[in-house]
Coordinates of C-alpha atoms and ligand atoms in Angstrom, one line a residue:
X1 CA 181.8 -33.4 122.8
X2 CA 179.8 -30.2 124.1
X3 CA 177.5 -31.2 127.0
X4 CA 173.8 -30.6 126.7
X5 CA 174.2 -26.6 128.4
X6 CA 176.9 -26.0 126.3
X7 CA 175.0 -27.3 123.0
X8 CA 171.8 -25.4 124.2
X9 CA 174.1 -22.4 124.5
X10 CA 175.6 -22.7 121.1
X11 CA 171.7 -22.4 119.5
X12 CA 170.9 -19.6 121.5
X13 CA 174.1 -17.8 120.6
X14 CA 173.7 -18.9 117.2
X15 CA 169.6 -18.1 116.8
X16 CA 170.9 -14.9 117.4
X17 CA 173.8 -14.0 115.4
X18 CA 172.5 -15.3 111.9
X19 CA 169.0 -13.9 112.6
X20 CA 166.7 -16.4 113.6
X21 CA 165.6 -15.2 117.4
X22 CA 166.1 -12.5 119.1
X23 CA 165.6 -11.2 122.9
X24 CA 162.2 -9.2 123.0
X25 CA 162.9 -5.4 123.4
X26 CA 166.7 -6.0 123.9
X27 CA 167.6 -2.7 123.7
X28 CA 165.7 -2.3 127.1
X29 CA 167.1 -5.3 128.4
X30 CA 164.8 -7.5 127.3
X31 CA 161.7 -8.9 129.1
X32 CA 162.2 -12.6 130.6
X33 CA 160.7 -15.4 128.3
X34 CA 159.5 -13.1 125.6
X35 CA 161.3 -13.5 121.9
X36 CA 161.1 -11.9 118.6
X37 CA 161.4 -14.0 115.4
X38 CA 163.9 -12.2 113.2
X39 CA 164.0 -12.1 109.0
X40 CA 165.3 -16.0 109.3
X41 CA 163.6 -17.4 112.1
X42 CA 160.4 -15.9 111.0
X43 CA 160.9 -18.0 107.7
X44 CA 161.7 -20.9 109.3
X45 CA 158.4 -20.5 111.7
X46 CA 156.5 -19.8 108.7
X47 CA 157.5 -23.2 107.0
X48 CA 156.9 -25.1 110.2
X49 CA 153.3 -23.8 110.0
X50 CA 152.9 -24.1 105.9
X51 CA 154.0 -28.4 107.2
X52 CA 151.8 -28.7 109.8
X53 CA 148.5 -26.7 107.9
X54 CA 148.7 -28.7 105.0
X55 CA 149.2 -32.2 106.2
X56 CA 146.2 -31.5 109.1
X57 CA 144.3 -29.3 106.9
X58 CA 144.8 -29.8 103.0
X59 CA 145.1 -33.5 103.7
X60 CA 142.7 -34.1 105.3
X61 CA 139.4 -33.9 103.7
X62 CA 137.1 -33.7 107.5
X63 CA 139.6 -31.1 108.7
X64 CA 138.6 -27.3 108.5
X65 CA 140.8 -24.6 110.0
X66 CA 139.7 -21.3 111.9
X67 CA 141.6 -18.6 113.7
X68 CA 140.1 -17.3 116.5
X69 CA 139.9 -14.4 118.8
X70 CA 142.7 -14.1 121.4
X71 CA 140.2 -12.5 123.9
X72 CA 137.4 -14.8 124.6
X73 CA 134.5 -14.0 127.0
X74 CA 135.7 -14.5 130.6
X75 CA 133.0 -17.2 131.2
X76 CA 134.7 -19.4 128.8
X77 CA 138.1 -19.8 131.5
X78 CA 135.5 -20.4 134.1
X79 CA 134.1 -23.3 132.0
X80 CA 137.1 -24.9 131.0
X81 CA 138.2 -24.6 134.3
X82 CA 141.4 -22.2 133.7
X83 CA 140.3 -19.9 136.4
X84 CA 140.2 -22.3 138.9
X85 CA 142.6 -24.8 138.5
X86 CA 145.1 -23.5 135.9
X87 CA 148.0 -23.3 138.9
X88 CA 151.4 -23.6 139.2
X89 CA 152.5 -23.9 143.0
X90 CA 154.9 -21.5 144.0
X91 CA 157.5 -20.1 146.5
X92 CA 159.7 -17.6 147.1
X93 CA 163.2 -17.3 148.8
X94 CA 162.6 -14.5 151.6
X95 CA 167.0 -13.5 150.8
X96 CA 167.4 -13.1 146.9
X97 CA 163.2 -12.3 146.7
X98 CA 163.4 -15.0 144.0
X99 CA 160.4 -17.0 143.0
X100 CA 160.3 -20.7 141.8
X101 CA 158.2 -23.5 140.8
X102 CA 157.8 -25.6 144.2
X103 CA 157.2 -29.0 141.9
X104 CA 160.3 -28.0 140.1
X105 CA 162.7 -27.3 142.9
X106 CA 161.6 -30.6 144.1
X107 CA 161.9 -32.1 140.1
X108 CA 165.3 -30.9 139.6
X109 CA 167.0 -32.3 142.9
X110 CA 165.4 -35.7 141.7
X111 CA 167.1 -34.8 138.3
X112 CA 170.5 -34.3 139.8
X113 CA 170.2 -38.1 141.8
X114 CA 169.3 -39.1 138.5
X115 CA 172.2 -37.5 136.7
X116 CA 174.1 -39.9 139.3
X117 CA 172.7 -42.7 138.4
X118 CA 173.0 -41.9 134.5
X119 CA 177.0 -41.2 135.1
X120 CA 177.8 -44.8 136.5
X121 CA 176.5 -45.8 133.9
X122 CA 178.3 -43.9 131.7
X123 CA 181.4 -45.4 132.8
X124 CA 180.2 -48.7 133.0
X125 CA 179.3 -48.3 129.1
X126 CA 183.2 -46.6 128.6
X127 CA 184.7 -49.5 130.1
X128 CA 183.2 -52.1 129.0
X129 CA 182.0 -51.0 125.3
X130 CA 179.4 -53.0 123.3
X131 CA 179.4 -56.3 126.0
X132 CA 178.1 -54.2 128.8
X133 CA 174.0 -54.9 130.2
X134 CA 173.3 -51.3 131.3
X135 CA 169.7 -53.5 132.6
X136 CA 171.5 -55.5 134.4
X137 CA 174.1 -53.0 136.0
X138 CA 171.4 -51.0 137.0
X139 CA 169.6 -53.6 138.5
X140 CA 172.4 -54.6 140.6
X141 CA 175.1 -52.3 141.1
X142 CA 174.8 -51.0 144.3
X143 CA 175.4 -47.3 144.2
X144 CA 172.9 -47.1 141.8
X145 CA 170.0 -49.1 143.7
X146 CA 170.9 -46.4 146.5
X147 CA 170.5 -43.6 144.3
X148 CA 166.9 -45.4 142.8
X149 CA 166.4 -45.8 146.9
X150 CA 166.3 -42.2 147.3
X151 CA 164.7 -41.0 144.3
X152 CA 162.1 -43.4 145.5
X153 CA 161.8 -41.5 148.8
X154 CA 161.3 -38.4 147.4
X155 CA 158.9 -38.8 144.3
X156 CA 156.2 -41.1 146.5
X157 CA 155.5 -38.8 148.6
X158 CA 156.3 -35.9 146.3
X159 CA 153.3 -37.0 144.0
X160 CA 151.1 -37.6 146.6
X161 CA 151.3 -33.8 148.0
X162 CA 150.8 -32.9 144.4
X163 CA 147.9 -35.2 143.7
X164 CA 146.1 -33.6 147.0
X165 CA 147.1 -29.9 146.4
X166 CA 149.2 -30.7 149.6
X167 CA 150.5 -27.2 149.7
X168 CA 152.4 -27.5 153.0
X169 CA 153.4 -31.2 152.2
X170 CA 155.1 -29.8 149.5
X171 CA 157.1 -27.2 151.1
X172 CA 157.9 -29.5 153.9
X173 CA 159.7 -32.2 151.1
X174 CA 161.7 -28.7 150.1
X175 CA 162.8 -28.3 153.8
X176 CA 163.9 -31.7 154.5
X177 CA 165.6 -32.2 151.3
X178 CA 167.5 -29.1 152.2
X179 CA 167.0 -27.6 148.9
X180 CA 169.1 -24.1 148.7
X181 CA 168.0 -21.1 146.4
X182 CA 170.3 -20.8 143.4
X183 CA 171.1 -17.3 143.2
X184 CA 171.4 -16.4 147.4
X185 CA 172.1 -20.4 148.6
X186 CA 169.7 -19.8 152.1
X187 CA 167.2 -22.4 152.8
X188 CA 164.9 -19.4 154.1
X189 CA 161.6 -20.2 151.9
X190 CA 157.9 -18.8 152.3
X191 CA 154.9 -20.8 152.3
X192 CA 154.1 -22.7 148.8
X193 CA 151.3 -21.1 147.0
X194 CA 149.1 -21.5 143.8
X195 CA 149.8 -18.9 141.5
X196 CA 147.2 -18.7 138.6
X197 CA 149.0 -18.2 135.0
X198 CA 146.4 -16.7 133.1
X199 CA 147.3 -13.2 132.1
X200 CA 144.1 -10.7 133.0
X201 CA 144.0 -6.7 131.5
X202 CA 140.3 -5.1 131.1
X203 CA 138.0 -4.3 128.6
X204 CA 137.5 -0.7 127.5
X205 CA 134.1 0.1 128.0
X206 CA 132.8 -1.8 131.2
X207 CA 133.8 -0.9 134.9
X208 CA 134.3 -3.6 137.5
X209 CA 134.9 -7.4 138.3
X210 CA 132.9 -7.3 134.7
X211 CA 135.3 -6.2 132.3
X212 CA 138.3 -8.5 133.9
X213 CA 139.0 -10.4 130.6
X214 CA 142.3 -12.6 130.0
X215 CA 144.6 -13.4 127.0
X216 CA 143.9 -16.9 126.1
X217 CA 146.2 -19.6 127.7
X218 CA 145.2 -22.4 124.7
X219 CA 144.0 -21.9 121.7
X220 CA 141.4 -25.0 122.2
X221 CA 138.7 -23.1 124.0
X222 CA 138.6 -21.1 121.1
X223 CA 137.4 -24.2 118.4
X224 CA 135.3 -25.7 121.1
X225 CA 132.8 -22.6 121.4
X226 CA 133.0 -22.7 117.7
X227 CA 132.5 -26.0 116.8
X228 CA 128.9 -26.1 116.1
X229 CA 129.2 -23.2 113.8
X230 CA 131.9 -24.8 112.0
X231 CA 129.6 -28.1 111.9
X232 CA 126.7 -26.4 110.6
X233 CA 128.3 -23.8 108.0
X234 CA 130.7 -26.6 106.6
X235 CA 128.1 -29.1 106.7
X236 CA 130.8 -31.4 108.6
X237 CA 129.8 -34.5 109.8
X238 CA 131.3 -36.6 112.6
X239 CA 134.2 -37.3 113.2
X240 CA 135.6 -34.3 111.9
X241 CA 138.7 -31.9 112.9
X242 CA 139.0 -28.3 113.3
X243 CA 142.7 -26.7 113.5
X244 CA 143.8 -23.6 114.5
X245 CA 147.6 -21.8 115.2
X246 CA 147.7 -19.0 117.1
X247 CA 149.3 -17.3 120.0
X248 CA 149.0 -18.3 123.4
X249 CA 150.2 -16.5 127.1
X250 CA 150.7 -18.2 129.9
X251 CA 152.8 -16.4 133.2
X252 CA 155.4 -19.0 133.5
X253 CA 157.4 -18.9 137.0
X254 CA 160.2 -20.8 136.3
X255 CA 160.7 -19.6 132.5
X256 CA 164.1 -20.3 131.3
X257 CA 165.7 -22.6 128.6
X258 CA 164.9 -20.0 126.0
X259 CA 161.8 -20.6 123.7
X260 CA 160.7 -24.0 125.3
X261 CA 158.8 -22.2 127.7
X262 CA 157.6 -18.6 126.8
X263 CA 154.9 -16.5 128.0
X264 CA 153.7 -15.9 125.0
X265 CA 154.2 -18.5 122.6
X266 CA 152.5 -20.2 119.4
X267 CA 150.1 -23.3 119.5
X268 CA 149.1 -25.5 116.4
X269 CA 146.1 -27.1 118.1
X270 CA 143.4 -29.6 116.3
X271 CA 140.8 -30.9 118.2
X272 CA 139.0 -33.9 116.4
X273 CA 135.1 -34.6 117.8
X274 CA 134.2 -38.2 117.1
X275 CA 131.2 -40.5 118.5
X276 CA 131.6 -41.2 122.1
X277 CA 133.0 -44.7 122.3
X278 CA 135.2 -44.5 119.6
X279 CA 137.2 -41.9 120.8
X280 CA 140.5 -44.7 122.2
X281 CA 140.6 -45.6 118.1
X282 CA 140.7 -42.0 117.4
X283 CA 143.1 -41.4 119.8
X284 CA 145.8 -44.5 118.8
X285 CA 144.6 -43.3 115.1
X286 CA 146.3 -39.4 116.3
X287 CA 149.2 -40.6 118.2
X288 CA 150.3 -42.7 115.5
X289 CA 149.8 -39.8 112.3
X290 CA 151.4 -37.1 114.3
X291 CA 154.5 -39.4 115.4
X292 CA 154.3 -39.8 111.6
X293 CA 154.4 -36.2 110.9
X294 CA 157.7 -35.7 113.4
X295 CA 160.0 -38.7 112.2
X296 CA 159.2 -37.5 108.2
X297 CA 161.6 -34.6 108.7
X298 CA 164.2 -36.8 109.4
X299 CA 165.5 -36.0 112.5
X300 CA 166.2 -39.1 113.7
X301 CA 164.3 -42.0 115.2
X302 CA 165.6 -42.0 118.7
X303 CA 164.9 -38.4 119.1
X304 CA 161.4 -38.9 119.9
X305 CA 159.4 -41.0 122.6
X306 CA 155.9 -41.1 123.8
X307 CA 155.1 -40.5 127.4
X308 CA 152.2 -41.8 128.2
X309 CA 150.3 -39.9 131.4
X310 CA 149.6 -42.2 134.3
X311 CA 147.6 -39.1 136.4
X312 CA 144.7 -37.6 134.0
X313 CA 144.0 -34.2 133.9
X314 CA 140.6 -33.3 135.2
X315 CA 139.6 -33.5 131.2
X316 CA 141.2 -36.4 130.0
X317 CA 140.6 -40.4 129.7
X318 CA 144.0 -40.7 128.0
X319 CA 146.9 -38.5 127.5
X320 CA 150.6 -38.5 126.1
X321 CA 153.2 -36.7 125.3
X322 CA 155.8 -36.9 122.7
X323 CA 158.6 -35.7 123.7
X324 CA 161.7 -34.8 121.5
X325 CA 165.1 -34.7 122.6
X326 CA 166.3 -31.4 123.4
X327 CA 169.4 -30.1 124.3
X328 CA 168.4 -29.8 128.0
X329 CA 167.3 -33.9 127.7
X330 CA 163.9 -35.7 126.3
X331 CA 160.7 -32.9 127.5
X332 CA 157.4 -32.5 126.0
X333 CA 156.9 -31.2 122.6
X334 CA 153.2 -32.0 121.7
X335 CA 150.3 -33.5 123.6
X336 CA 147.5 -35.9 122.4
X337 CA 144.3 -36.0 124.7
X338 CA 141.5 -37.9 124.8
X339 CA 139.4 -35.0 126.5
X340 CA 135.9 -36.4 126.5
X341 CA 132.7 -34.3 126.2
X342 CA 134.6 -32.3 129.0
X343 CA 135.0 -28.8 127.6
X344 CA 131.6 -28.9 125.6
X345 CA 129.4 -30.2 128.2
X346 CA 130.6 -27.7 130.6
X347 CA 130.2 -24.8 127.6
X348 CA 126.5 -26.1 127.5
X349 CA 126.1 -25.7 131.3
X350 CA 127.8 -21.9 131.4
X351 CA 126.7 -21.2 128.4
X352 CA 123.0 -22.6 128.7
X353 CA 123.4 -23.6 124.9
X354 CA 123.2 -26.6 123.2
X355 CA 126.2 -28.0 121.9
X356 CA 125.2 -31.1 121.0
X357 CA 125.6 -32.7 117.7
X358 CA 122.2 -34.3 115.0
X359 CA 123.9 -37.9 113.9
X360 CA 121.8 -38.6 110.8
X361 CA 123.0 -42.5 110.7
X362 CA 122.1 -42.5 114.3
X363 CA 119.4 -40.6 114.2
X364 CA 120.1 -39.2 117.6
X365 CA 121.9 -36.3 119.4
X366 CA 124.5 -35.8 121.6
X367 CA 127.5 -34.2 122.7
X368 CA 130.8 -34.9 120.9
X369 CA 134.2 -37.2 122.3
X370 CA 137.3 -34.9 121.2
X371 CA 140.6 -36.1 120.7
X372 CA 143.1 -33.2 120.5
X373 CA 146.4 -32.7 119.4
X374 CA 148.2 -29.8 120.4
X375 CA 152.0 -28.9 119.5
X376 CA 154.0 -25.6 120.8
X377 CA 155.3 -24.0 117.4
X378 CA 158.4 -22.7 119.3
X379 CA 158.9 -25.4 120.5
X380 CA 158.7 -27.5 117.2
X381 CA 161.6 -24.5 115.7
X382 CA 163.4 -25.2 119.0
X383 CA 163.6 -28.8 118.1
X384 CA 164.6 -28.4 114.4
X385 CA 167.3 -25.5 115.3
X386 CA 169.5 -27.9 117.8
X387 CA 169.0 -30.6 116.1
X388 CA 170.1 -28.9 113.0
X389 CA 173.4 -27.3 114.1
X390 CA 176.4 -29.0 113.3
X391 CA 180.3 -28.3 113.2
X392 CA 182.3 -30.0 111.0
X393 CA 185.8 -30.4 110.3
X394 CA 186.8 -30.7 106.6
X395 CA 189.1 -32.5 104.7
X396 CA 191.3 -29.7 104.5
X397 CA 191.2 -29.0 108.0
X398 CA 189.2 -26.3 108.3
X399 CA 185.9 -25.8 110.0
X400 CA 182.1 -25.3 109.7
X401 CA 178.8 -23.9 111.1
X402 CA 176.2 -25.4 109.2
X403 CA 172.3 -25.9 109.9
X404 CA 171.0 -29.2 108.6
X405 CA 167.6 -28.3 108.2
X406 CA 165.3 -30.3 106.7
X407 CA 165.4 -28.2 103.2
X408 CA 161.8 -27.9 102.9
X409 CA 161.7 -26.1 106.1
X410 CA 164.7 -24.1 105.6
X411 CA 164.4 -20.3 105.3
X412 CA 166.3 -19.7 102.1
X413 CA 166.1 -22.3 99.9
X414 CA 168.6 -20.7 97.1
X415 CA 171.5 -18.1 97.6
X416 CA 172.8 -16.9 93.6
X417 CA 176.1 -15.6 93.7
X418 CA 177.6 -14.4 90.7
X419 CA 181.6 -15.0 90.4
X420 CA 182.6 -11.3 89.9
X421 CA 181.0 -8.2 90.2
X422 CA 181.7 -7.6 86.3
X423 CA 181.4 -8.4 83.1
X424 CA 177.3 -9.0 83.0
X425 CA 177.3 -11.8 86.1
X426 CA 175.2 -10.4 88.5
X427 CA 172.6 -9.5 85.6
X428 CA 172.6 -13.1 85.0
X429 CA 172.5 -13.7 88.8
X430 CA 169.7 -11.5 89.2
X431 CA 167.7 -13.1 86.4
X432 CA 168.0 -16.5 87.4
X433 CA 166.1 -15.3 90.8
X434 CA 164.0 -13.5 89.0
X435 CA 162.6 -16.8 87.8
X436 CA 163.0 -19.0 90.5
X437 CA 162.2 -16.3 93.1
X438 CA 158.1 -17.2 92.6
X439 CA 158.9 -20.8 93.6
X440 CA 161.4 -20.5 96.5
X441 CA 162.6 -18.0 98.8
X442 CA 166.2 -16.9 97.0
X443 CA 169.1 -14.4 98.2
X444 CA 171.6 -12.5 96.4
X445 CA 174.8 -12.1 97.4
X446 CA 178.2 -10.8 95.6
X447 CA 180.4 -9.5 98.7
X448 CA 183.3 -11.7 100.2
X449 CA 184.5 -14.6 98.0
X450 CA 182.3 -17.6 96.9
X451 CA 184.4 -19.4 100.0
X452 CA 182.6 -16.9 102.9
X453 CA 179.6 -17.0 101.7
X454 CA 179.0 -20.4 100.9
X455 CA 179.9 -20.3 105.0
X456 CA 177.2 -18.0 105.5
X457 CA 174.3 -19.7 103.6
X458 CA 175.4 -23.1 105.7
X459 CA 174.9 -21.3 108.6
X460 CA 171.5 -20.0 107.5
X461 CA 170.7 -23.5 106.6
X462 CA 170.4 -22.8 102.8
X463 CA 169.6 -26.1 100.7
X464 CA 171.2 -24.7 97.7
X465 CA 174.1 -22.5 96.1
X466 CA 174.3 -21.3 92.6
X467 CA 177.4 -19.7 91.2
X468 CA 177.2 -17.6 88.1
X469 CA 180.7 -17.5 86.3
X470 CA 181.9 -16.6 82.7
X471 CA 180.6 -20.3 81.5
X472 CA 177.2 -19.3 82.5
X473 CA 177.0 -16.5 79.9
X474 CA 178.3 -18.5 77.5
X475 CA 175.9 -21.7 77.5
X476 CA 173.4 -21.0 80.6
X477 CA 174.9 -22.8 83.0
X478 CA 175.5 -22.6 86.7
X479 CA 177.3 -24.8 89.4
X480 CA 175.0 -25.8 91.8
X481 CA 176.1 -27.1 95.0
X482 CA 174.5 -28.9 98.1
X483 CA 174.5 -27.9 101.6
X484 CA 174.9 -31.2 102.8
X485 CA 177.8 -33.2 100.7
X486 CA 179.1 -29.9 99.8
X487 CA 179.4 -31.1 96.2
X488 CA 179.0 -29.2 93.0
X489 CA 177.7 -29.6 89.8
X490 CA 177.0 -27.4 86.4
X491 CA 173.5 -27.5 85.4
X492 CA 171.7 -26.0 82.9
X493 CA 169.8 -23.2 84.0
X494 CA 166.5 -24.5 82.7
X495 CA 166.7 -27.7 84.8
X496 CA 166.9 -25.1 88.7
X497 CA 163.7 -25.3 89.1
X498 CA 162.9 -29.1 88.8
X499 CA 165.9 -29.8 90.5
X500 CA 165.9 -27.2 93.5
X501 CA 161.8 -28.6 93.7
X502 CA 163.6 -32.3 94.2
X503 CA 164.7 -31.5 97.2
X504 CA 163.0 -28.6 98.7
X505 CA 159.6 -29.2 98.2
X506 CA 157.0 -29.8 101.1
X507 CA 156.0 -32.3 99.0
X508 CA 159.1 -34.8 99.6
X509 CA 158.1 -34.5 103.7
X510 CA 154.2 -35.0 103.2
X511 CA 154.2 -37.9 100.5
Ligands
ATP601 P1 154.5 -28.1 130.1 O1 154.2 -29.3 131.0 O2 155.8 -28.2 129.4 O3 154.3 -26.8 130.8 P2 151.8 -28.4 129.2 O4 151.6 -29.8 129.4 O5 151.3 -27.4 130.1 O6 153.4 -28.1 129.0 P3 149.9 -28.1 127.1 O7 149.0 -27.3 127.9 O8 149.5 -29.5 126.8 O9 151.4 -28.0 127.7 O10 150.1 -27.3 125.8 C1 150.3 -28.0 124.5 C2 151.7 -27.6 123.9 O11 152.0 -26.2 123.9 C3 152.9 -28.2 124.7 O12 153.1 -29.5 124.2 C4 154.0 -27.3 124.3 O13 154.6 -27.7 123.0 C5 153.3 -26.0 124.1 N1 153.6 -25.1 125.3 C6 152.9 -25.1 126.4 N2 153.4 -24.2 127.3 C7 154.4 -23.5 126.6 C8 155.2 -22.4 126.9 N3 155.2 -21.8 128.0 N4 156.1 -22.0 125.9 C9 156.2 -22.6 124.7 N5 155.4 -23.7 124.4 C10 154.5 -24.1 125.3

């Protein structure tokens, strides 16, 4: 079985070959954490957004979408506190020059005592099969307790240097740990400090501290200083949603494991403002609909688990995460916050404005709960790719690549192929995605034989295969054959579009 690197590997090389990602600017070497979506991936994205829209959006009758500026006026990162507080504490090895996350230094030697820990078990579960108590092993066996000792002795006072911005605590835990740089192996580190990721650049026509203006790190800020227009144009009344995708950038340090963490990445964001009081129900209401949303495509119901944040952000009365399992392990792949009148009461004080809402029922005013849900797109077409890509061995003995994508997210949803080159096929081919081409995103292809590119569409993650032979001519009809069982059947060319829609429909994800 490939381990978890080698898997992640396989996705990236494959993203690339069939044309899903590629490395930004490549022919310059690329720039780190930066991706282009190519002609499949960009499909793919595209779908991801059409499923997430519709069932926050269309569906919901109190939702309204917007799409906001990327520049926002600078007071707005004071407000929501980015400028101050939006830190990641770093440090520097004075031999290679190279920069890391100081948390994540720390994070990953806890990982590797935990890897440990996770191998005993392993063998424990080889040895003994179906009979064996991992619970119990773990609560007794003896290497492991010392391993849990020693993760112990790290993370207690590992958090605490955290929760007090312990700068030098933190550096001091890298020291004694004798954590060695990667890339030169020297212990020689600077001092840890707080690097802020928001990107800044300047505004044309102003000199000074004045025009220093930053590409926004969430899209959130962007519905909050909005969201009394929205109220008032759309006549909404509470609780309502507003949703927004768009493109965040944040200056990542440690920015590896390909598109989980960009610097410029995609956010589907919806932050829902409710009475204050009733945000908790609004918030169990959100975690459950979204875990909804995740386990509808179908990729599997262990691959997601909610972690539920002991330590608040500044914002927040109650957060979690669900996290999907990648190939690099279970990590974050949306958020749900409870994040109080945080954001708008402190847009009313920077702003001097009033944000606060007229409740008719209450007759009264005041300022809006919001519960937020907030998903990284690329991170969401991260999860779908790896979990998509299979090989399998056939009956015969040979092998495939194919990408078990859910099929209403996939980027082609029919290839046509006609049999021959000749005698009036790919006229007939062409026609046939004339008609269905409306409907469904189709490709033609007549090179190779119908063997290689059946390989090819199942590598592209293509629901469905037509073949156009002599028969079809004859009596319009095609063979018609699934990604997934690999099995065929002649159909009448009327039926396609009914049955392609079966399958490939949003519909069959958001019922
Ligand atoms: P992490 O802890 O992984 O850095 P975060 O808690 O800072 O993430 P949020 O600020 O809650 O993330 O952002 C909401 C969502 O945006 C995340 O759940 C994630 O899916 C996505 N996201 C955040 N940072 C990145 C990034 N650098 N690249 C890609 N997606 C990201």
């Amino acid at each position: 079985m490939a381990t978890n690197e080698d898997q992640l590997k396989k996705v990236i090389a494959h993203a690339k070959e069939y044309g899903f990602v590629f490395q930004s600017s490549e022919i310059y070497d690329g720039l780190s954490a930066i991706y282009d979506y190519a002609q499949n991936g960009s499909e793919l994205k595209n779908n991801i957004k059409e499923y997430w829209w519709t069932a926050m959006v269309r569906m919901n009758e109190n939702i309204v979408g917007i799409d906001s500026a990327i520049f926002m006026h600078p007071t707005t990162w004071k407000a929501s506190g980015h400028v101050d507080a939006f830190n990641d504490p770093l440090i520097d090895n004075k031999d290679s020059k190279k920069r890391y996350r100081a948390d994540v230094l720390i994070e990953e030697f806890i990982g590797k005592i935990e890897a440990k820990i996770d191998k005993e078990v392993k063998k424990g579960i080889k040895r003994f099969g179906d009979d064996f108590d991992v619970k119990q092993f773990k609560a007794t066996n003896p290497n492991v307790l010392r391993n849990q000792e020693k993760i112990k002795a790290i993370s207690d006072p590992f958090k605490e240097a955290m929760s007090l911005e312990d700068l030098e605590g933190v550096r001091q835990l890298i020291i004694d740990l004798e954590i060695a740089c990667p890339v030169s192996g020297s212990k020689n580190w600077t001092d840890v400090r707080q690097f802020n990721l928001m990107f800044g650049t300047e505004l044309g026509s102003v000199a000074g501290d004045a025009a220093k203006i930053y590409l926004r790190p969430e899209t959130a800020q962007g519905i909050f200083v909005n969201y009394l227009n929205v109220q008032k144009t759309g006549r909404m009344k509470i609780p309502f949603g507003i949703a927004q995708i768009g493109k965040a950038f944040r200056n990542e340090i440690v920015a590896r494991q390909f598109i989980f963490r960009m610097r410029e990445f995609e956010q589907m964001e919806m932050q829902f403002f409710v009475k204050p009081g009733t945000e908790m129900e609004w918030y169990n209401h959100w975690k459950d609909a979204r875990i909804k949303w995740h386990k509808s495509l179908g990729l599997g119901e262990d691959a997601y688990r909610f972690h539920d944040h002991i330590k608040m952000a500044h914002y927040a009365n109650a957060a979690t995460d669900i996290e999907f399992k990648f190939p690099m392990g279970f990590k974050e792949l949306e958020g749900i916050h409870s994040r109080t009148d945080f954001d708008l009461k402190a847009h009313e004080e920077h702003s001097g404005k009033k944000l606060k809402y007229f409740d008719n029922e209450e007759n009264k005013s005041y300022v809006p709960y919001v519960v937020e849900t907030s998903i990284g797109l690329d991170r969401m077409f991260l999860a779908i790719l790896s979990n998509a890509l299979h090989e399998e061995k056939l009956e015969d003995g040979s092998e495939r690549l194919v990408l078990k994508i859910p099929a209403p997210l996939a980027p082609v949803k029919v290839a046509v192929f006609p049999l021959t080159k000749k005698d009036g096929l790919p006229d007939k081919a062409r026609d046939i995605i004339d008609e269905l081409k409306i409907d469904y995103n189709c490709q033609y292809e007549e090179k190779d034989n119908i063997g290689k590119r059946y390989r090819r569409q199942d590598a592209i993650g293509t629901p469905y295969c037509l073949t156009v032979d002599h028969q079809s001519i004859e009596n319009n009809t095609v063979t018609i054959r699934d990604r997934d069982t690999m099995k065929q059947d002649r159909v009448a060319i009327a039926d396609l579009s009914k049955i392609i829609g079966e399958k490939v429909n949003l519909r069959n994800l958001l019922r």
